[in-house]
CSV table of C-alpha atoms in Angstrom, one decimal:
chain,number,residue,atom,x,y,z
A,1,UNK,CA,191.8,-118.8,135.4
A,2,UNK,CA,188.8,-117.1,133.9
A,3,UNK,CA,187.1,-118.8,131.3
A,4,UNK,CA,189.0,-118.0,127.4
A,5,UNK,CA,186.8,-116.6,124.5
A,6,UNK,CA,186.5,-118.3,121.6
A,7,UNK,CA,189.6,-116.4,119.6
A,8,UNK,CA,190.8,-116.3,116.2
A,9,UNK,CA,191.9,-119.0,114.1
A,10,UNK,CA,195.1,-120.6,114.1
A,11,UNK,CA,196.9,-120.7,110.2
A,12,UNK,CA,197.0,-124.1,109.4
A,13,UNK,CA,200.3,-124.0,109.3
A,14,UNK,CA,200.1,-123.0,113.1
A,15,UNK,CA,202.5,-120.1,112.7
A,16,UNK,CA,202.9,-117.2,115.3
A,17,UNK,CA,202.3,-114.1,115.1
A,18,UNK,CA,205.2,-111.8,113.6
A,19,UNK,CA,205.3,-109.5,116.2
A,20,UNK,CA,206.8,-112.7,118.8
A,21,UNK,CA,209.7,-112.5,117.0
A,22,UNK,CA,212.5,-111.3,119.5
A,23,UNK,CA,214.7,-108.2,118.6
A,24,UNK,CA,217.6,-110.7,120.2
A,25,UNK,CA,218.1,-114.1,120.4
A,26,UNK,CA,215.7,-115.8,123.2
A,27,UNK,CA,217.0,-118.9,123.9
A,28,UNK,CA,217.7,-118.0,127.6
A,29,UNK,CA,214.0,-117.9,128.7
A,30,UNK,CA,212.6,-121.3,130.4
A,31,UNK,CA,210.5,-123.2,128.3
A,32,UNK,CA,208.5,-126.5,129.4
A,33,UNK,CA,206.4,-128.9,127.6
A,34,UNK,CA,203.0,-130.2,128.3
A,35,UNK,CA,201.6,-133.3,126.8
A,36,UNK,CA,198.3,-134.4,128.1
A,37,UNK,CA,197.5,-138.2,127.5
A,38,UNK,CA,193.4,-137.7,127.3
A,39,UNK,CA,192.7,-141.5,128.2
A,40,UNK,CA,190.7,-143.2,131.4
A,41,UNK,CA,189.4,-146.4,132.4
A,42,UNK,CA,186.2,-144.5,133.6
A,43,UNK,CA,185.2,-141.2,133.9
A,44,UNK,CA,184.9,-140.0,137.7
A,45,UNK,CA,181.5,-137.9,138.4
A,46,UNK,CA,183.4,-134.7,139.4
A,47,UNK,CA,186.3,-134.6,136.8
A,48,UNK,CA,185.1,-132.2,133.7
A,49,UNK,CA,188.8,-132.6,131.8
A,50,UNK,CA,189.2,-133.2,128.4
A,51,UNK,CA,189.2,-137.1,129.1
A,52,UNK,CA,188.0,-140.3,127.4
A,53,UNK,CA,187.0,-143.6,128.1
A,54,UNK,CA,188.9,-146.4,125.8
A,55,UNK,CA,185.7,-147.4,124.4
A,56,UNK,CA,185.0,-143.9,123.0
A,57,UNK,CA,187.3,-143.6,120.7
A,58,UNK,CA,188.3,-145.8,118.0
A,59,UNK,CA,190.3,-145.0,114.3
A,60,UNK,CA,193.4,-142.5,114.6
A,61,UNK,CA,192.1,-141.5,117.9
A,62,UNK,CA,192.6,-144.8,119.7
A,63,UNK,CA,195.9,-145.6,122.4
A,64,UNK,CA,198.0,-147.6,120.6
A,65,UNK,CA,198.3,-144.3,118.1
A,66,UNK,CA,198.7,-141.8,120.3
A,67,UNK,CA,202.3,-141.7,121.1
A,68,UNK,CA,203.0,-141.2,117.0
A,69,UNK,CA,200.2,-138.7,116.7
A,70,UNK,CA,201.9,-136.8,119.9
A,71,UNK,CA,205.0,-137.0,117.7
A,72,UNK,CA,204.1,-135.2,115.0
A,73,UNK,CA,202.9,-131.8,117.1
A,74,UNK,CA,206.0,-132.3,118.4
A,75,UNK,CA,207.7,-131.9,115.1
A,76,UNK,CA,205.3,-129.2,114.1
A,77,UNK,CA,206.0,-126.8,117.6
A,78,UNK,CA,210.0,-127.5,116.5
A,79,UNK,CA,209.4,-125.9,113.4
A,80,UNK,CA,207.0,-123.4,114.4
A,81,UNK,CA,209.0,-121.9,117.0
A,82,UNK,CA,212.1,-122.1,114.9
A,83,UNK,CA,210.5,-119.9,112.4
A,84,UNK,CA,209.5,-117.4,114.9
A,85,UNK,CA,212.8,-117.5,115.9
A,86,UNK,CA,211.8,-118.4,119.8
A,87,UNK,CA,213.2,-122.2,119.8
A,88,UNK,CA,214.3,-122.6,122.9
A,89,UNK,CA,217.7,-123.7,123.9
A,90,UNK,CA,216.5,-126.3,125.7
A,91,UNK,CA,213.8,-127.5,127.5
A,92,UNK,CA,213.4,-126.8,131.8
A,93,UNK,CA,210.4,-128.9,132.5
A,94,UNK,CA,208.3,-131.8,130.7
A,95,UNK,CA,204.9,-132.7,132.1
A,96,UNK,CA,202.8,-135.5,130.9
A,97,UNK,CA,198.8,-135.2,132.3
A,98,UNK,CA,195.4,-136.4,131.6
A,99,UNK,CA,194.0,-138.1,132.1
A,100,UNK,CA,195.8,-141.1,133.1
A,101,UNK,CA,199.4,-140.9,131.1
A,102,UNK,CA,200.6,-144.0,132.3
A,103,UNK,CA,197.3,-145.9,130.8
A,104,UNK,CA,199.7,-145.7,128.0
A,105,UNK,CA,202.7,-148.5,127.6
A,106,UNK,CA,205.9,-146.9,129.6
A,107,UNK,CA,208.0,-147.3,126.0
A,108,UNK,CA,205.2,-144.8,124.4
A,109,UNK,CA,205.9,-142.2,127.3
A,110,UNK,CA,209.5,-142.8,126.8
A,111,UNK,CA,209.3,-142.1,122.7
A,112,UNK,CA,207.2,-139.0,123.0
A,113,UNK,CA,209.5,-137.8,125.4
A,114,UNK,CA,212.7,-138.4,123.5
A,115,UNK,CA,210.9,-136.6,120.6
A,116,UNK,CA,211.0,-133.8,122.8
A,117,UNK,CA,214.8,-134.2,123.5
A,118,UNK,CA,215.2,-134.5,119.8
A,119,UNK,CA,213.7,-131.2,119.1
A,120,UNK,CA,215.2,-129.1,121.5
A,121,UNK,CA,217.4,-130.9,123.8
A,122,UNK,CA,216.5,-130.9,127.6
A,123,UNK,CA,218.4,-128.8,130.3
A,124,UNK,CA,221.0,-130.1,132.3
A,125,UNK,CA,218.9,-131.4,135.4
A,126,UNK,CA,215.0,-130.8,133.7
A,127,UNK,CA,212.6,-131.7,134.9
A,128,UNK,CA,210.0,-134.7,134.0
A,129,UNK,CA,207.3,-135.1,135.5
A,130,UNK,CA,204.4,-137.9,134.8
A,131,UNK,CA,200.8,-138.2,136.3
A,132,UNK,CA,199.5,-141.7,137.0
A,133,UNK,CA,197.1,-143.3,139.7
A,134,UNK,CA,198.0,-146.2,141.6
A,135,UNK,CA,196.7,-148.7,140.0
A,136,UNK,CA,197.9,-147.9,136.3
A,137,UNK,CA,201.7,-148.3,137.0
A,138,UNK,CA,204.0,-152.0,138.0
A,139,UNK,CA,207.8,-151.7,139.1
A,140,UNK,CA,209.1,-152.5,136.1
A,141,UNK,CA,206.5,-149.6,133.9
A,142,UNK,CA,208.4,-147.3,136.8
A,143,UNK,CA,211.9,-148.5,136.2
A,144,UNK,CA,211.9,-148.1,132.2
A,145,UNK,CA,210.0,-144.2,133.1
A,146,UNK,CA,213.2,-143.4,134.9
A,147,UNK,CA,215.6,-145.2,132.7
A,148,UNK,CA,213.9,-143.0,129.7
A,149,UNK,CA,214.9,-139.4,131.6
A,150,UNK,CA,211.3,-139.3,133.7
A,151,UNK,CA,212.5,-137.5,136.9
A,152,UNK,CA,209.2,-137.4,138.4
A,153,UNK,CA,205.8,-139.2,139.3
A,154,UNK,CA,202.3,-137.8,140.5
A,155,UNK,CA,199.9,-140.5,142.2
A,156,UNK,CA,196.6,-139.5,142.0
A,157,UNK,CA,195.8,-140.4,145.8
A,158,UNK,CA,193.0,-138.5,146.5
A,159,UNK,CA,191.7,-139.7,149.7
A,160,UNK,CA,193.0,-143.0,151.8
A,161,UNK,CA,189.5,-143.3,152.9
A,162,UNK,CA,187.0,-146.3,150.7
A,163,UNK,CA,183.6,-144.3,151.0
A,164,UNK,CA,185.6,-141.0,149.5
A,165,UNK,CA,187.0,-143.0,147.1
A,166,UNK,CA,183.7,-144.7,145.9
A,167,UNK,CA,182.5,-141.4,146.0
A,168,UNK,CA,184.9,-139.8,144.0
A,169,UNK,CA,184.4,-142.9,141.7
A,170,UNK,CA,188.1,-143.5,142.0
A,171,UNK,CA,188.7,-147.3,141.2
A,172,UNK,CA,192.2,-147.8,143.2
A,173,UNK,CA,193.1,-149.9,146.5
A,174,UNK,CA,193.9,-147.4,149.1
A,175,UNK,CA,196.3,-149.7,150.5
A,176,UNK,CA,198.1,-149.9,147.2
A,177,UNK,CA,199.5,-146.4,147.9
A,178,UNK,CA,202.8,-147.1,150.3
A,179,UNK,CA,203.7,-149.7,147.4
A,180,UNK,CA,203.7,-147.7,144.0
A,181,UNK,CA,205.6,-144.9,146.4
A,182,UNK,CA,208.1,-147.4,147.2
A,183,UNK,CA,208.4,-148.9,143.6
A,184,UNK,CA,208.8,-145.1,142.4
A,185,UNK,CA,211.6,-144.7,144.9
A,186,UNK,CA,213.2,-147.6,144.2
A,187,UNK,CA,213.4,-146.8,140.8
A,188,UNK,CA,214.8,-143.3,141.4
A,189,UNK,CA,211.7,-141.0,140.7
A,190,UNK,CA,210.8,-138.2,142.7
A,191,UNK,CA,207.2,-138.6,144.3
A,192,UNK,CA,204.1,-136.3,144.6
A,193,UNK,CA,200.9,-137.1,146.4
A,194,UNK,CA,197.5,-135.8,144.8
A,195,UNK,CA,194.7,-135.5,147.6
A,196,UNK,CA,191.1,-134.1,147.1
A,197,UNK,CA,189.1,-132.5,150.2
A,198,UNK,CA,185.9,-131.8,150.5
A,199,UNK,CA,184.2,-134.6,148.9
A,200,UNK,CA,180.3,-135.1,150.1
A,201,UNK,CA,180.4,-137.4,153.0
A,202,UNK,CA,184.2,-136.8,154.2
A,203,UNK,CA,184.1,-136.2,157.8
A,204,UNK,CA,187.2,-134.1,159.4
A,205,UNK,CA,188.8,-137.3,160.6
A,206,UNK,CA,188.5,-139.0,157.3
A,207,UNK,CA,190.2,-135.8,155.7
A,208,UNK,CA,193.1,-136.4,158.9
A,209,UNK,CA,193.5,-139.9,157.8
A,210,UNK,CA,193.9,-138.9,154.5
A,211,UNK,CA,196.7,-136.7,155.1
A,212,UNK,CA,198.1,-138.9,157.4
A,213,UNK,CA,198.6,-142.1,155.3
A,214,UNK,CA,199.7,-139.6,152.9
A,215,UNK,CA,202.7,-138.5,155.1
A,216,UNK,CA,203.3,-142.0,156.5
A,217,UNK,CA,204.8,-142.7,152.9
A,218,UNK,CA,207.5,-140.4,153.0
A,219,UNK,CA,206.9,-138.4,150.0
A,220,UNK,CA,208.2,-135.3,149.6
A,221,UNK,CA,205.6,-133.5,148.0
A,222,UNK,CA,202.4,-133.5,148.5
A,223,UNK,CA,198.9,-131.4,146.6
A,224,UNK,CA,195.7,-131.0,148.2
A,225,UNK,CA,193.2,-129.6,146.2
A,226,UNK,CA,189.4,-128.5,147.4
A,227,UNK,CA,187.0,-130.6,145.5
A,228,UNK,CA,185.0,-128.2,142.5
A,229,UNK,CA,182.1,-129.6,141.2
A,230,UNK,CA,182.1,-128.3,138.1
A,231,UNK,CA,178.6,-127.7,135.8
A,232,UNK,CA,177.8,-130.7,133.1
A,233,UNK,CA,179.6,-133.1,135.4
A,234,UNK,CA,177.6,-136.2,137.1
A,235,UNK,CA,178.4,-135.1,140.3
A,236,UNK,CA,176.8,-131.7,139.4
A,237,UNK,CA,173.7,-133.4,138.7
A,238,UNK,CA,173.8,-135.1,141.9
A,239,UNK,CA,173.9,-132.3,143.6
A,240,UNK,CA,171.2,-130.8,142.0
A,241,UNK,CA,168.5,-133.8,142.8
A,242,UNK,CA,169.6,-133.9,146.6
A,243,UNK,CA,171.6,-137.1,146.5
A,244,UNK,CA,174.9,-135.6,147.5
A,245,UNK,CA,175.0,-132.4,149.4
A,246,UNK,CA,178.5,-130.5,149.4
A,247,UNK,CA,180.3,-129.1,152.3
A,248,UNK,CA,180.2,-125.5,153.3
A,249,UNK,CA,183.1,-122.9,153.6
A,250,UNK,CA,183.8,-123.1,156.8
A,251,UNK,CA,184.4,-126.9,156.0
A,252,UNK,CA,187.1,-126.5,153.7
A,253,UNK,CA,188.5,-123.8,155.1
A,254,UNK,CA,189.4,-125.9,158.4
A,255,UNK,CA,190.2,-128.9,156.2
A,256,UNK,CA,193.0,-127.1,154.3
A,257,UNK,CA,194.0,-125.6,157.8
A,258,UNK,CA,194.6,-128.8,159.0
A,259,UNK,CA,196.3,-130.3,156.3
A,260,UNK,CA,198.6,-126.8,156.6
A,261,UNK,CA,199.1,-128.0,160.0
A,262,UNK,CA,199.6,-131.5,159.4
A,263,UNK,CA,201.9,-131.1,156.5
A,264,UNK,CA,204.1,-128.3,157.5
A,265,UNK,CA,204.9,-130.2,161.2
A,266,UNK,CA,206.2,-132.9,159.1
A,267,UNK,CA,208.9,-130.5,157.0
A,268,UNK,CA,206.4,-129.7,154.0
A,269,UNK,CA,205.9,-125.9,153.3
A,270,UNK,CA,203.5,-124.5,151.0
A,271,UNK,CA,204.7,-122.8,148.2
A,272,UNK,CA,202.0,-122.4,146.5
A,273,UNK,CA,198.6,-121.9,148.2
A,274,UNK,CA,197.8,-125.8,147.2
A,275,UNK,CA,201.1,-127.4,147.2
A,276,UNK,CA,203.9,-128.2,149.7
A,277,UNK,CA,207.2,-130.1,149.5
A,278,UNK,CA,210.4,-130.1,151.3
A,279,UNK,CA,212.8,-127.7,150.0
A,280,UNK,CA,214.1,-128.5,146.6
A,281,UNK,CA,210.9,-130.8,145.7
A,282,UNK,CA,208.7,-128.1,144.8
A,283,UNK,CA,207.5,-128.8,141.0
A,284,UNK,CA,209.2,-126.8,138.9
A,285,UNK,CA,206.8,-127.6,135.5
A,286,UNK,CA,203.5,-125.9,137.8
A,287,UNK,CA,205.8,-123.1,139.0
A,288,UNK,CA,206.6,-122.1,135.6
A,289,UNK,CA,202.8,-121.7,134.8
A,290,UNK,CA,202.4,-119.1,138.2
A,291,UNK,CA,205.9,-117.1,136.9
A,292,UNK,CA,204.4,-116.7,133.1
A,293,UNK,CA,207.2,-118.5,131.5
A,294,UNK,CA,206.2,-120.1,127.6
A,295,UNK,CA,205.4,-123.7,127.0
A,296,UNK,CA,204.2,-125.8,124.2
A,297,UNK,CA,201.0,-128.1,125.2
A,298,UNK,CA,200.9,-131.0,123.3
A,299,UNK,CA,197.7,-133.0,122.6
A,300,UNK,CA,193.7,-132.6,122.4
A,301,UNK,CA,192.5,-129.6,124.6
A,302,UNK,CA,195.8,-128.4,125.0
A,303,UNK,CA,197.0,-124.8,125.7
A,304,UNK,CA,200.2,-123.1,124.9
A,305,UNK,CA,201.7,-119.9,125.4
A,306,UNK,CA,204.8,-117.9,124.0
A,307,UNK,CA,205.3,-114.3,125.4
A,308,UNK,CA,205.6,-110.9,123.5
A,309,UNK,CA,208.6,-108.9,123.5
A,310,UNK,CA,209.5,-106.1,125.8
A,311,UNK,CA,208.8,-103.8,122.5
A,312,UNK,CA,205.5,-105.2,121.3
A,313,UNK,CA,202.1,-104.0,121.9
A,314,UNK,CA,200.6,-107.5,122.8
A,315,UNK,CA,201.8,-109.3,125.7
A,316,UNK,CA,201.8,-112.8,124.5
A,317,UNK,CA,199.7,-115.4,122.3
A,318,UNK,CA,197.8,-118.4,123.9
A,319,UNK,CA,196.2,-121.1,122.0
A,320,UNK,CA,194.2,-124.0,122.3
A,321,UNK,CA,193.7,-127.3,120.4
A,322,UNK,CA,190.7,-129.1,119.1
A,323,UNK,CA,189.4,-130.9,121.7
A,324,UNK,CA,188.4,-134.7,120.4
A,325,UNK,CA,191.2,-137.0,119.9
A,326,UNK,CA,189.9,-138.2,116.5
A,327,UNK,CA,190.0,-134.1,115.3
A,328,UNK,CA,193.2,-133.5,116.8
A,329,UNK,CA,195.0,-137.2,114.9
A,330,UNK,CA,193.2,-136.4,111.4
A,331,UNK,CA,194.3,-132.3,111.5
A,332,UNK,CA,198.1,-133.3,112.6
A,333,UNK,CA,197.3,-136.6,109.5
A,334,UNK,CA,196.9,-133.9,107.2
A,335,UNK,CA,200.0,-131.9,107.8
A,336,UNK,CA,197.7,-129.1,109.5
A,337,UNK,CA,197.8,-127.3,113.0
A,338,UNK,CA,195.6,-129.0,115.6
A,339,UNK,CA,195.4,-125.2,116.6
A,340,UNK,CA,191.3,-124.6,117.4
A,341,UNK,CA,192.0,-120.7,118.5
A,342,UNK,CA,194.0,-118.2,119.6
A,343,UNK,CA,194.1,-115.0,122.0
A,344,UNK,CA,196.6,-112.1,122.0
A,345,UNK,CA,197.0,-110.6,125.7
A,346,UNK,CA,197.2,-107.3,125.7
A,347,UNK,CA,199.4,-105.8,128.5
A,348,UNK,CA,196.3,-105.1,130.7
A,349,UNK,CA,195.3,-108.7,130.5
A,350,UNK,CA,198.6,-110.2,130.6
A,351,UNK,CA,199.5,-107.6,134.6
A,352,UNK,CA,195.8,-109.6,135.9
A,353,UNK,CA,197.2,-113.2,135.0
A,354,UNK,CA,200.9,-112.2,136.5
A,355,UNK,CA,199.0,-110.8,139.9
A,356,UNK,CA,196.4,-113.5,139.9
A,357,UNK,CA,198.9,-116.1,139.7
A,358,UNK,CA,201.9,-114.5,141.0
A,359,UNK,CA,200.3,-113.8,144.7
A,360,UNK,CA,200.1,-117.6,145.1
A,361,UNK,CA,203.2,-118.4,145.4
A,362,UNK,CA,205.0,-118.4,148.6
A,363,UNK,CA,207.6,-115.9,147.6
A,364,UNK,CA,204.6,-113.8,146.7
A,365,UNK,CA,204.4,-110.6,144.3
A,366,UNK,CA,206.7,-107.8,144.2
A,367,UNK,CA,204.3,-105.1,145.0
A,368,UNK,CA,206.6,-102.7,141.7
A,369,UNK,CA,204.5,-104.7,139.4
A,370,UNK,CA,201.0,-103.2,140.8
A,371,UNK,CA,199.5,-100.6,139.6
A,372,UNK,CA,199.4,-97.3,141.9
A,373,UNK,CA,195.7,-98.4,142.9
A,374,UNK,CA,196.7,-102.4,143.8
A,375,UNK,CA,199.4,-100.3,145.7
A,376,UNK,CA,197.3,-98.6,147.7
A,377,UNK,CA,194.9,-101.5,148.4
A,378,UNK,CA,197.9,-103.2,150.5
A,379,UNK,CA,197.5,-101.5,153.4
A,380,UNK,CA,194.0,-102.9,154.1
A,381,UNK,CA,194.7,-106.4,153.2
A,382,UNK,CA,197.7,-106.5,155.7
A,383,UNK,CA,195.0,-105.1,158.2
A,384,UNK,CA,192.6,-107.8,157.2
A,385,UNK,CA,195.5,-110.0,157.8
A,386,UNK,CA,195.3,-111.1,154.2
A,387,UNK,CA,198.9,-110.1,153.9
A,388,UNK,CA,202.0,-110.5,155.3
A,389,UNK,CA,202.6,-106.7,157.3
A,390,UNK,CA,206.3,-107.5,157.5
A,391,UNK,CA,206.8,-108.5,153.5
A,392,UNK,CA,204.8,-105.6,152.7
A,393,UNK,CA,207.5,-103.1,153.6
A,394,UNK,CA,210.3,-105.1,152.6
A,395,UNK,CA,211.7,-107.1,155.5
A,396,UNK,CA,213.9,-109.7,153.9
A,397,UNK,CA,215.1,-110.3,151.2
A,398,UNK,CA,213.8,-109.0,147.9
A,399,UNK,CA,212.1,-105.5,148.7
A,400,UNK,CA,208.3,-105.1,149.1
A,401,UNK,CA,206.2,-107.9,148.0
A,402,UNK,CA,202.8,-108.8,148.3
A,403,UNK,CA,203.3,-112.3,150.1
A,404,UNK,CA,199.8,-114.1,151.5
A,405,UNK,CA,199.0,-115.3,154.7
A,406,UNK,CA,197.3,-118.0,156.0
A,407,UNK,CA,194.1,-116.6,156.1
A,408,UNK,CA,194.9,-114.6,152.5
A,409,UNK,CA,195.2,-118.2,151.2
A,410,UNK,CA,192.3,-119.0,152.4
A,411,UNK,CA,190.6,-116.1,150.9
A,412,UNK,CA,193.4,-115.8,147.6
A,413,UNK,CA,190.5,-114.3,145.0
A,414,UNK,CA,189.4,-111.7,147.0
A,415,UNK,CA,193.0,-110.7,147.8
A,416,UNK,CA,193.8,-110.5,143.6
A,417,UNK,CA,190.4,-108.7,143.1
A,418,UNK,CA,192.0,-105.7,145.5
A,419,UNK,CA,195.3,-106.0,144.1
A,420,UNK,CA,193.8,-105.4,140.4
A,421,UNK,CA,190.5,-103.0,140.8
């Protein structure tokens, strides 16, 4: 997503906007949760998320405190929303990130998330969803997750291969991943597999054996992301003096084709252009984020989002927290908003974000929301075999959508830059 301006203040208070009030009652529209959990036992050279290192952080900010200072944003979104009149009637999707959640004891993740279920309730079959690497989690921190409502856990995998690893800086046992997949299972969570390609070093085979070992555990879902070194990170600077020298595009670009390959011949589509599962696995907390649907992020750095009415000039509201632990525990100690900005979309704004996100899911765009000029650009992308010919003119079900190919994954910013000049 592009990079957010700086914004307006949020009230201390952190109330909405008046003009998010709904003309009708609202509670029908999904709503998730995010709570990110900013700790780490070290910070990895390529990761540039709003993470810290235990020995950072000390007073309000530290672990043992975080579970009670999550709390009380909690308490605060209940009453914001509630006076805006957009409480939801329960919550679809709860996702705990970092970070490393489970760095935190299992009983703190369970009381932040009943605080959630105290405020609004969850739906009938939500979805809740941790992140966790391998080597932060033991059967019985799995068992008292699921006992708690968690429905859900994402292993940070990354690669299966100890030179990627040590290059990624990641500190887990490769071989430890078949046994937190089989703890997770045993205690009745759903599984997702995080992997990383594209790492300096990583040969094709090394990328093949990271998918492999990946599939060998029976998961059901499974993420592959392309490493982005991002600037101010450590890896950044490596790559800037010469010690570590990134792959080209033709590298990646065969690497995700084989991991397409691998992944779907085992009964895992995509459904998003980074993300496969097996039919009814797909995470529902994500897919909420491509469809536009409002959530609440909870903790340092978070965003949250709460859409305009049909009638009102803006399109929605996104804000942002303070970033440092510390700010965000003595703002919430206070009574005040942890809010550090805001944005109003306009409608323009808010039609680039629905395309830009939209066309990356499977089921694609429905071409009705283009304008007449991203109309007209979808004949030459289906001749640059960026999109799906047969989708375009409404075979199937659903009418005319704007549905990617392989390739058009491959090449997904390009196809959004047509669909929106």
């Amino acid at each position: 997503m592009p990079a957010l301006p700086p914004g307006v203040p949020v009230p201390d208070d952190g109330a909405l906007p008046d003009w998010v009030r709904p003309s009708s009652p609202d509670a029908g529209r999904p709503f998730g949760v995010y709570v990110h959990v900013p700790f780490c036992t070290v910070r990895c050279g390529y990761c540039d998320f709003n993470t810290y290192t235990a020995s950072e952080l000390g007073g309000g900010a530290n672990q043992a405190a975080y579970a009670t200072t999550a709390l009380r944003e909690v308490s605060l979104a209940r009453r914001v929303l509630a006076d805006a009149g957009r409480a939801p009637g329960a919550v679809s999707t709860v996702f705990f990130g970092g970070g490393t959640p489970t760095m935190l004891p299992a009983t703190d993740l369970a009381r932040v998330l009943d605080g959630v279920r105290d405020a609004w309730g969850l739906a009938d079959g939500a979805e809740v969803t941790t992140e966790a690497n391998p080597d932060s989690v033991t059967p019985e921190s799995l068992r008292v997750l699921a006992h708690a409502g968690f429905t859900r856990v994402s292993f940070g995998m990354q690669s299966a291969v100890p030179h990627v690893l040590a290059t990624l800086e990641r500190t887990h046992d490769p071989a430890r991943i078949p046994d937190v997949v089989s703890w997770a299972r045993d205690a009745g969570l759903d599984v997702s597999l995080d992997l990383i390609y594209g790492t300096p070093g990583e040969s094709l085979a090394d990328w093949r054996a990271s998918v492999e070992a990946a599939l060998a555990t029976g998961v059901d879902h499974v993420s592959a992301y392309a490493l982005v070194v991002e600037p101010g990170t450590k890896m950044a600077a490596q790559v800037r003096r010469g010690e570590v020298t990134l792959p080209d595009e033709d590298d990646q670009a065969a690497k995700y084709e084989l991991a397409d390959d691998l992944l779907t011949e085992a009964g895992l589509r995509w459904y998003e252009v980074s993300n496969w599962s097996r039919p009814g696995h797909e995470c529902r907390h994500n897919i909420g984020y491509w469809r536009g649907d409002d959530w609440w992020g909870v903790g340092p750095g978070a965003h949250s989002y709460v859409s305009g009415p049909d009638a009102a000039q803006e399109a929605g509201v996104r804000w942002w927290n303070v970033k440092h632990p510390r700010a965000y525990a003595t703002r919430l100690e206070a009574g005040q908003s942890p809010g550090a900005g805001r944005e109003l979309l306009t409608r323009g704004e808010a039609h680039l974000e629905r395309v830009m996100l939209g066309v990356r899911l499977r089921e694609g765009l429905d071409l009705g929301v283009l304008t007449p000029s991203g109309r007209t650009a979808v004949a030459g992308l289906v001749a640059r075999g960026l999109l799906d010919g047969r989708a375009a003119v409404g075979a199937g079900d659903g009418g005319p959508r704007a549905v990617l190919t392989r390739r058009g994954r491959l090449l997904a910013d390009a196809v959004v830059r047509d669909l929106t000049s």
